[in-house]
Coordinates of C-alpha atoms and ligand atoms in Angstrom, one line a residue:
X1 CA 44.0 -130.0 -173.8
X2 CA 44.8 -130.4 -177.5
X3 CA 44.0 -127.2 -179.3
X4 CA 42.1 -127.0 -182.5
X5 CA 44.5 -128.0 -185.3
X6 CA 44.6 -125.5 -188.1
X7 CA 46.5 -127.7 -190.5
X8 CA 45.4 -130.0 -193.3
X9 CA 44.7 -133.6 -192.3
X10 CA 42.5 -136.4 -193.4
X11 CA 38.9 -135.3 -192.9
X12 CA 37.5 -138.2 -191.0
X13 CA 40.0 -137.8 -188.1
X14 CA 38.4 -134.7 -186.7
X15 CA 36.1 -135.7 -183.8
X16 CA 34.8 -134.2 -180.6
X17 CA 37.4 -136.2 -178.7
X18 CA 40.1 -134.6 -180.9
X19 CA 39.8 -131.3 -178.9
X20 CA 40.7 -133.0 -175.7
X21 CA 43.2 -135.7 -176.6
X22 CA 46.8 -135.0 -176.9
X23 CA 48.3 -134.2 -180.3
X24 CA 48.2 -135.9 -183.7
X25 CA 48.3 -139.4 -182.3
X26 CA 45.1 -138.8 -180.5
X27 CA 43.5 -137.4 -183.6
X28 CA 44.6 -140.3 -185.8
X29 CA 43.3 -142.9 -183.3
X30 CA 39.7 -141.7 -183.4
X31 CA 37.3 -143.1 -185.9
X32 CA 33.7 -142.5 -186.8
X33 CA 31.2 -145.1 -186.0
X34 CA 29.1 -143.7 -188.9
X35 CA 31.8 -144.4 -191.4
X36 CA 30.3 -147.7 -192.4
X37 CA 27.8 -145.5 -194.3
X38 CA 24.9 -147.0 -192.4
X39 CA 23.0 -145.6 -189.5
X40 CA 25.7 -143.6 -187.7
X41 CA 24.8 -145.1 -184.4
X42 CA 26.1 -148.6 -184.8
X43 CA 29.2 -148.7 -182.7
X44 CA 30.2 -152.1 -184.1
X45 CA 30.5 -150.7 -187.6
X46 CA 33.9 -151.2 -189.2
X47 CA 36.3 -148.3 -189.3
X48 CA 35.9 -145.7 -191.9
X49 CA 37.9 -146.4 -195.0
X50 CA 40.6 -143.8 -195.7
X51 CA 39.5 -141.0 -197.9
X52 CA 41.8 -141.1 -201.0
X53 CA 41.6 -139.6 -204.5
X54 CA 39.6 -142.0 -206.7
X55 CA 41.5 -143.1 -209.8
X56 CA 38.5 -143.7 -212.2
X57 CA 35.0 -142.4 -212.5
X58 CA 33.2 -145.7 -211.9
X59 CA 31.0 -146.3 -208.9
X60 CA 33.4 -148.9 -207.5
X61 CA 36.3 -146.4 -207.4
X62 CA 34.0 -144.0 -205.4
X63 CA 32.6 -146.5 -202.9
X64 CA 35.0 -145.4 -200.2
X65 CA 34.0 -141.8 -200.8
X66 CA 30.4 -142.8 -200.5
X67 CA 31.2 -144.5 -197.2
X68 CA 32.1 -141.2 -195.7
X69 CA 28.4 -140.2 -195.7
X70 CA 25.9 -141.3 -193.1
X71 CA 22.7 -141.1 -195.2
X72 CA 20.0 -143.5 -193.9
X73 CA 20.2 -146.8 -195.8
X74 CA 17.5 -147.0 -198.5
X75 CA 17.4 -143.2 -199.0
X76 CA 18.9 -141.6 -202.1
X77 CA 19.7 -137.9 -201.9
X78 CA 19.7 -136.1 -205.2
X79 CA 18.9 -132.6 -204.1
X80 CA 22.4 -131.3 -203.2
X81 CA 21.7 -128.1 -205.2
X82 CA 19.2 -127.1 -202.5
X83 CA 21.0 -128.2 -199.4
X84 CA 24.3 -130.0 -199.3
X85 CA 24.7 -133.4 -197.5
X86 CA 27.9 -133.1 -195.6
X87 CA 30.1 -136.1 -194.9
X88 CA 30.3 -137.5 -191.4
X89 CA 33.6 -135.7 -190.8
X90 CA 31.9 -132.3 -191.2
X91 CA 29.0 -133.3 -188.8
X92 CA 31.7 -134.5 -186.3
X93 CA 33.7 -131.3 -186.7
X94 CA 30.6 -129.1 -185.9
X95 CA 29.9 -131.2 -182.8
X96 CA 33.6 -131.0 -181.9
X97 CA 33.5 -127.2 -182.1
X98 CA 30.4 -126.9 -179.9
X99 CA 32.0 -129.4 -177.5
X100 CA 35.0 -127.2 -177.2
X101 CA 32.9 -124.2 -176.5
X102 CA 30.9 -126.0 -173.9
X103 CA 33.8 -127.4 -172.0
X104 CA 36.0 -124.3 -172.0
X105 CA 34.2 -121.4 -173.6
X106 CA 37.0 -118.9 -173.8
X107 CA 39.7 -121.4 -174.8
X108 CA 37.3 -123.0 -177.2
X109 CA 36.4 -119.7 -178.8
X110 CA 40.1 -118.8 -179.3
X111 CA 40.9 -122.2 -180.7
X112 CA 38.0 -122.0 -183.2
X113 CA 39.0 -118.5 -184.2
X114 CA 42.5 -119.7 -184.8
X115 CA 41.3 -122.6 -187.0
X116 CA 39.1 -120.2 -189.1
X117 CA 41.9 -117.7 -189.6
X118 CA 44.7 -120.3 -189.9
X119 CA 43.0 -123.0 -192.0
X120 CA 39.5 -122.1 -193.2
X121 CA 40.0 -118.7 -194.7
X122 CA 43.4 -119.5 -196.3
X123 CA 42.0 -122.8 -197.6
X124 CA 39.0 -121.2 -199.2
X125 CA 41.2 -118.5 -200.7
X126 CA 43.5 -121.1 -202.2
X127 CA 40.6 -123.2 -203.5
X128 CA 39.0 -120.1 -205.1
X129 CA 42.1 -118.5 -206.5
X130 CA 41.9 -115.4 -204.2
X131 CA 43.8 -113.8 -201.4
X132 CA 42.8 -114.6 -197.8
X133 CA 42.1 -110.8 -197.3
X134 CA 39.5 -111.0 -200.0
X135 CA 37.5 -113.8 -198.4
X136 CA 34.7 -113.0 -195.9
X137 CA 32.7 -115.7 -194.2
X138 CA 28.9 -115.3 -194.2
X139 CA 26.0 -117.4 -193.2
X140 CA 25.0 -118.2 -196.7
X141 CA 24.9 -116.9 -200.3
X142 CA 21.8 -114.7 -199.7
X143 CA 23.6 -112.7 -197.0
X144 CA 26.6 -112.3 -199.2
X145 CA 24.6 -111.2 -202.2
X146 CA 22.8 -108.6 -200.1
X147 CA 26.1 -107.3 -198.7
X148 CA 27.4 -106.9 -202.2
X149 CA 24.3 -105.2 -203.5
X150 CA 24.0 -102.7 -200.6
X151 CA 27.7 -102.0 -200.8
X152 CA 27.8 -100.6 -204.3
X153 CA 27.8 -96.8 -204.4
X154 CA 24.8 -95.9 -206.6
X155 CA 22.8 -92.7 -207.3
X156 CA 19.1 -92.5 -208.0
X157 CA 18.6 -93.3 -211.7
X158 CA 21.6 -95.5 -211.9
X159 CA 20.8 -98.8 -213.5
X160 CA 21.4 -102.4 -212.4
X161 CA 21.1 -105.1 -215.1
X162 CA 20.3 -108.6 -214.0
X163 CA 19.1 -111.6 -215.9
X164 CA 15.6 -113.3 -215.9
X165 CA 17.3 -116.4 -214.4
X166 CA 18.4 -114.9 -211.1
X167 CA 17.5 -116.6 -207.8
X168 CA 15.4 -114.4 -205.5
X169 CA 18.6 -114.3 -203.3
X170 CA 20.2 -112.5 -206.1
X171 CA 17.4 -110.3 -207.3
X172 CA 15.7 -109.2 -204.0
X173 CA 18.7 -107.0 -202.8
X174 CA 18.4 -105.0 -206.0
X175 CA 14.7 -104.7 -205.6
X176 CA 15.5 -103.3 -202.1
X177 CA 17.8 -100.7 -203.6
X178 CA 15.1 -99.8 -206.2
X179 CA 12.6 -99.2 -203.5
X180 CA 14.8 -97.4 -201.0
X181 CA 17.4 -95.7 -203.2
X182 CA 15.7 -95.0 -206.5
X183 CA 18.0 -97.4 -208.5
X184 CA 16.5 -98.7 -211.7
X185 CA 16.5 -102.5 -212.1
X186 CA 16.3 -104.0 -215.5
X187 CA 16.2 -107.7 -216.5
X188 CA 17.6 -109.2 -219.7
X189 CA 15.8 -112.3 -220.9
X190 CA 18.0 -115.3 -221.2
X191 CA 16.5 -118.4 -222.8
X192 CA 16.5 -121.7 -220.9
X193 CA 18.4 -123.5 -222.2
X194 CA 20.7 -121.2 -224.2
X195 CA 22.8 -122.6 -227.0
X196 CA 26.1 -120.9 -226.4
X197 CA 27.8 -118.5 -224.0
X198 CA 28.3 -116.0 -226.8
X199 CA 24.6 -115.7 -227.1
X200 CA 24.4 -114.7 -223.4
X201 CA 27.2 -112.2 -223.7
X202 CA 25.4 -110.7 -226.8
X203 CA 22.1 -110.4 -225.0
X204 CA 23.6 -108.8 -222.0
X205 CA 25.7 -106.4 -224.1
X206 CA 22.6 -105.4 -226.1
X207 CA 20.7 -104.6 -222.8
X208 CA 23.4 -102.3 -221.4
X209 CA 22.6 -98.5 -221.4
X210 CA 24.7 -95.5 -220.5
X211 CA 23.2 -95.6 -217.0
X212 CA 24.2 -99.3 -216.3
X213 CA 26.4 -99.4 -213.3
X214 CA 26.1 -103.0 -212.2
X215 CA 25.6 -106.4 -214.0
X216 CA 24.3 -109.1 -211.6
X217 CA 24.2 -112.7 -212.8
X218 CA 24.8 -116.3 -211.7
X219 CA 27.8 -118.4 -212.3
X220 CA 25.5 -121.3 -212.5
X221 CA 21.7 -120.7 -212.4
X222 CA 19.3 -122.6 -210.1
X223 CA 18.5 -124.8 -213.0
X224 CA 22.2 -125.6 -213.7
X225 CA 22.9 -123.3 -216.7
X226 CA 26.5 -122.3 -216.8
X227 CA 27.1 -118.7 -217.6
X228 CA 30.2 -117.3 -219.5
X229 CA 31.4 -115.5 -216.4
X230 CA 34.8 -114.5 -217.5
X231 CA 33.5 -112.9 -220.7
X232 CA 30.7 -111.1 -218.9
X233 CA 33.1 -109.8 -216.3
X234 CA 35.4 -108.6 -219.0
X235 CA 32.5 -106.8 -220.7
X236 CA 31.6 -105.1 -217.4
X237 CA 35.2 -104.1 -216.8
X238 CA 35.6 -102.6 -220.3
X239 CA 32.5 -100.4 -219.6
X240 CA 33.5 -99.5 -216.0
X241 CA 30.6 -101.5 -214.7
X242 CA 30.6 -103.5 -211.4
X243 CA 30.3 -107.3 -212.0
X244 CA 28.3 -109.0 -209.2
X245 CA 28.3 -112.8 -209.4
X246 CA 26.2 -115.4 -207.6
X247 CA 28.3 -118.5 -207.3
X248 CA 25.9 -120.4 -204.9
X249 CA 25.6 -123.3 -207.5
X250 CA 29.2 -123.3 -208.5
X251 CA 31.8 -123.5 -205.7
X252 CA 32.7 -127.0 -204.7
X253 CA 31.2 -128.5 -207.9
X254 CA 34.1 -127.6 -210.2
X255 CA 37.3 -125.4 -210.1
X256 CA 36.5 -121.7 -209.6
X257 CA 39.4 -119.2 -209.9
X258 CA 38.1 -115.8 -208.9
X259 CA 41.1 -113.8 -210.0
X260 CA 40.9 -115.5 -213.4
X261 CA 37.2 -114.8 -213.7
X262 CA 37.8 -111.2 -213.0
X263 CA 34.6 -110.5 -211.1
X264 CA 34.3 -107.6 -208.7
X265 CA 32.1 -109.4 -206.2
X266 CA 31.3 -113.1 -205.8
X267 CA 28.9 -114.6 -203.3
X268 CA 28.4 -118.3 -202.6
X269 CA 27.0 -120.9 -200.4
X270 CA 29.4 -123.3 -198.8
X271 CA 26.8 -125.7 -197.5
X272 CA 25.8 -126.9 -201.0
X273 CA 28.5 -128.3 -203.3
X274 CA 31.4 -127.7 -201.0
X275 CA 29.6 -130.0 -198.4
X276 CA 30.0 -127.5 -195.6
X277 CA 27.7 -127.2 -192.6
X278 CA 24.5 -125.2 -192.8
X279 CA 25.1 -121.6 -192.0
X280 CA 28.2 -121.1 -194.1
X281 CA 28.7 -118.9 -197.1
X282 CA 31.3 -116.6 -198.6
X283 CA 31.6 -113.1 -199.8
X284 CA 34.5 -112.0 -202.0
X285 CA 35.4 -108.5 -203.2
X286 CA 38.4 -108.2 -205.5
X287 CA 41.0 -106.2 -203.7
X288 CA 41.0 -103.4 -206.3
X289 CA 37.2 -103.2 -206.4
X290 CA 37.1 -102.0 -202.7
X291 CA 36.6 -98.4 -203.7
X292 CA 33.4 -99.3 -205.6
X293 CA 32.0 -101.9 -203.2
X294 CA 31.8 -100.7 -199.6
X295 CA 31.1 -102.4 -196.3
X296 CA 27.4 -102.9 -195.7
X297 CA 28.0 -102.4 -192.0
X298 CA 30.9 -100.1 -191.0
X299 CA 30.5 -96.4 -191.5
X300 CA 34.3 -95.9 -191.0
X301 CA 35.5 -98.6 -193.4
X302 CA 38.3 -97.7 -195.9
X303 CA 39.7 -99.7 -198.9
X304 CA 42.7 -100.5 -196.6
X305 CA 40.4 -101.7 -193.8
X306 CA 37.2 -102.6 -195.8
X307 CA 35.3 -104.2 -192.8
X308 CA 33.0 -106.3 -194.9
X309 CA 32.6 -108.9 -192.1
X310 CA 29.1 -109.2 -190.7
X311 CA 29.5 -107.8 -187.2
X312 CA 28.7 -109.5 -183.9
X313 CA 28.9 -113.0 -182.5
X314 CA 28.9 -115.6 -185.2
X315 CA 28.7 -119.4 -185.6
X316 CA 32.3 -120.2 -185.0
X317 CA 31.8 -124.0 -184.7
X318 CA 30.1 -124.2 -188.1
X319 CA 32.7 -121.9 -189.7
X320 CA 35.6 -123.9 -188.2
X321 CA 34.0 -127.2 -189.4
X322 CA 34.6 -125.9 -193.0
X323 CA 38.2 -127.2 -192.4
X324 CA 36.7 -130.7 -192.7
X325 CA 34.9 -129.8 -195.9
X326 CA 38.1 -128.4 -197.3
X327 CA 40.0 -131.6 -196.3
X328 CA 37.4 -133.6 -198.1
X329 CA 37.5 -131.5 -201.3
X330 CA 41.3 -131.3 -201.3
X331 CA 41.8 -135.0 -200.7
X332 CA 39.3 -136.1 -203.4
X333 CA 40.3 -133.2 -205.7
X334 CA 38.0 -130.5 -207.1
X335 CA 38.8 -131.5 -210.7
X336 CA 37.9 -135.1 -209.8
X337 CA 34.6 -133.9 -208.1
X338 CA 33.7 -132.1 -211.3
X339 CA 34.5 -135.1 -213.4
X340 CA 32.5 -137.5 -211.2
X341 CA 29.4 -135.2 -211.0
X342 CA 29.5 -134.7 -214.7
X343 CA 29.9 -138.5 -215.2
X344 CA 26.7 -139.1 -213.1
X345 CA 24.7 -136.4 -214.8
X346 CA 25.7 -137.7 -218.2
X347 CA 24.5 -141.1 -217.2
X348 CA 21.2 -139.5 -216.0
X349 CA 20.8 -137.6 -219.3
X350 CA 21.4 -140.9 -221.2
X351 CA 18.7 -142.6 -219.2
X352 CA 16.3 -139.7 -219.7
X353 CA 17.0 -139.7 -223.4
X354 CA 15.6 -143.2 -223.5
X355 CA 12.4 -142.2 -221.8
X356 CA 9.5 -141.3 -224.1
X357 CA 8.1 -137.9 -223.3
X358 CA 11.2 -136.6 -221.4
X359 CA 12.7 -133.3 -222.5
X360 CA 16.1 -132.4 -221.2
X361 CA 16.3 -128.7 -220.5
X362 CA 19.9 -128.5 -219.4
X363 CA 22.3 -126.7 -221.8
X364 CA 23.4 -128.8 -224.7
X365 CA 27.2 -128.8 -224.0
X366 CA 29.5 -128.9 -221.0
X367 CA 30.2 -125.2 -221.7
X368 CA 26.5 -124.3 -221.1
X369 CA 25.5 -126.8 -218.4
X370 CA 27.2 -127.3 -215.0
X371 CA 28.4 -130.8 -214.1
X372 CA 26.0 -131.5 -211.2
X373 CA 22.4 -130.4 -211.9
X374 CA 20.1 -131.6 -214.6
X375 CA 16.6 -130.2 -215.3
X376 CA 14.0 -131.9 -217.5
X377 CA 10.3 -132.1 -218.1
X378 CA 8.3 -135.4 -218.2
X379 CA 5.1 -135.3 -220.3
X380 CA 2.1 -135.9 -218.1
X381 CA 4.0 -135.3 -214.8
X382 CA 3.5 -132.4 -212.6
X383 CA 7.0 -131.6 -211.2
X384 CA 5.9 -130.4 -207.8
X385 CA 3.8 -133.5 -207.2
X386 CA 6.5 -135.7 -208.5
X387 CA 9.0 -134.5 -205.9
X388 CA 6.6 -135.5 -203.1
X389 CA 5.6 -138.8 -204.7
X390 CA 9.2 -139.8 -205.4
X391 CA 10.2 -139.1 -201.8
X392 CA 7.2 -141.0 -200.4
X393 CA 7.2 -144.0 -202.7
X394 CA 10.9 -144.4 -203.5
X395 CA 12.7 -142.7 -200.7
X396 CA 14.5 -140.5 -203.2
X397 CA 15.0 -136.7 -202.7
X398 CA 14.9 -134.6 -205.8
X399 CA 13.5 -131.1 -206.5
X400 CA 11.4 -129.2 -209.0
X401 CA 12.3 -126.2 -211.1
X402 CA 9.2 -124.1 -211.7
X403 CA 11.1 -121.3 -213.3
X404 CA 12.0 -120.0 -216.7
X405 CA 8.6 -121.2 -217.9
X406 CA 9.3 -124.8 -217.0
X407 CA 7.4 -127.5 -215.2
X408 CA 10.7 -129.2 -214.6
X409 CA 12.3 -131.7 -212.3
X410 CA 15.8 -131.0 -211.0
X411 CA 18.1 -133.8 -210.1
X412 CA 21.5 -132.9 -208.6
X413 CA 24.1 -135.5 -208.6
X414 CA 27.1 -135.2 -206.2
X415 CA 30.0 -137.5 -205.8
X416 CA 28.2 -139.7 -203.3
X417 CA 25.5 -140.7 -205.8
X418 CA 25.7 -143.9 -207.9
X419 CA 24.5 -145.0 -211.3
X420 CA 22.3 -147.5 -209.5
X421 CA 20.5 -144.6 -207.7
X422 CA 20.0 -142.9 -211.0
X423 CA 18.5 -146.1 -212.4
X424 CA 16.2 -146.1 -209.4
X425 CA 15.1 -142.5 -209.8
X426 CA 14.4 -142.8 -213.5
X427 CA 12.4 -146.0 -213.0
X428 CA 10.4 -144.4 -210.2
X429 CA 9.7 -141.3 -212.4
X430 CA 8.6 -143.6 -215.2
X431 CA 6.3 -145.4 -212.8
X432 CA 4.5 -142.1 -212.0
X433 CA 3.2 -141.9 -215.6
X434 CA 1.4 -145.2 -215.4
X435 CA -0.5 -144.2 -212.2
X436 CA -3.8 -142.5 -213.0
X437 CA -4.1 -139.3 -211.0
Ligands
PLP501 C1 21.5 -119.6 -207.7 C2 21.3 -119.5 -206.2 N1 21.7 -118.4 -205.6 C3 21.5 -118.2 -204.3 C4 21.0 -119.2 -203.5 C5 20.8 -119.0 -202.1 O1 21.7 -119.7 -201.4 P1 21.8 -119.7 -199.8 O2 20.7 -120.6 -199.3 O3 23.2 -120.2 -199.4 O4 21.5 -118.3 -199.3 C6 20.5 -120.4 -204.1 C7 20.0 -121.5 -203.3 O5 19.4 -122.4 -203.8 C8 20.7 -120.5 -205.5 O6 20.4 -121.7 -206.2

């Protein structure tokens, strides 16, 4: 039996069969029927085009990237910020992992464990500018954010400062600590959109008190606002405060270097922009912050053996399949992914700017808005209703953003989207306004 390969290879070569065929030749010979980018069940489909790094930002240069996805024809997916749409290679890798477990449970488990330790964790560490020992796999960002929050040593009366733009996944763990441990939770109002990162740093700094022990904030908010993370972490460090960052909407969308950002903890989803399988997230604690952020689980943990890992049996096949997501991101290039998602959201913003009654609520510059998510309001359109209507009438998946005082629509554009799909969604949205309710 071929064992699970822990090395980098083109993503679309990992299939169920790859576990049980001999060596690299067997791996290279397998192809995905779904690679035609159509139904995924058509065995006569042409072989998947090789995944290579695109050389320009145009749709044509990304057609072979789009072909790695098996979305139903006619459907447009622009809600990656909620739930990522993994390429076929990732779906195949999950299936391959379960196949291995079902055929030979103990060998399969060992092989998956090796792939996670030998490829996934080092690959994530390298992508995120961290050491492998600082990377812990979780089920999602919410779990990681909770682990970070309950791990910080706090006394009753100690204060945690968060922003008004935190996702419930980021705020609820601190509410838990307020209820059970007498911690005081304060919120600093951040406007949506904000004009500059300096404005955010100033607002946070003004909200600090002598009792502040933690600052909790997003790298990118649910609405796509990009925070000045490095500056906020520097401010926290100057004051001896723990910086606790929610990166659910950041990793996989643009380069993230955790050591450079200087945060104490960082929590992220891997199923969103990194295109990993559902049930994957990451928790990072900077090595020299281990004395301040303890394990949420192990009573006998030490900074040398911090034991952050959630205990018990875990989803090895989904975690191991992250190797296919990493292959995808490494082959296409994270800088290229950022440029393409930005290119598409710029195109969307240009189309919205032509629409009467449209107000773009994303930050005004690339320094304040992330590449992939755009929020906007449309006069006369209820955002929640629009999401359902656009799905039903046009087969396009978008989302609403009913936060920060907005009745906004959120469109998230990943590398697989096209300008034609953006034309389609803006036309469909425009059409909503002419329909009497
Ligand atoms: C900013 C932010 N934080 C956290 C989460 C929660 O992520 P997960 O579903 O991976 O727990 C989300 C999900 O949309 C999010 O947008």
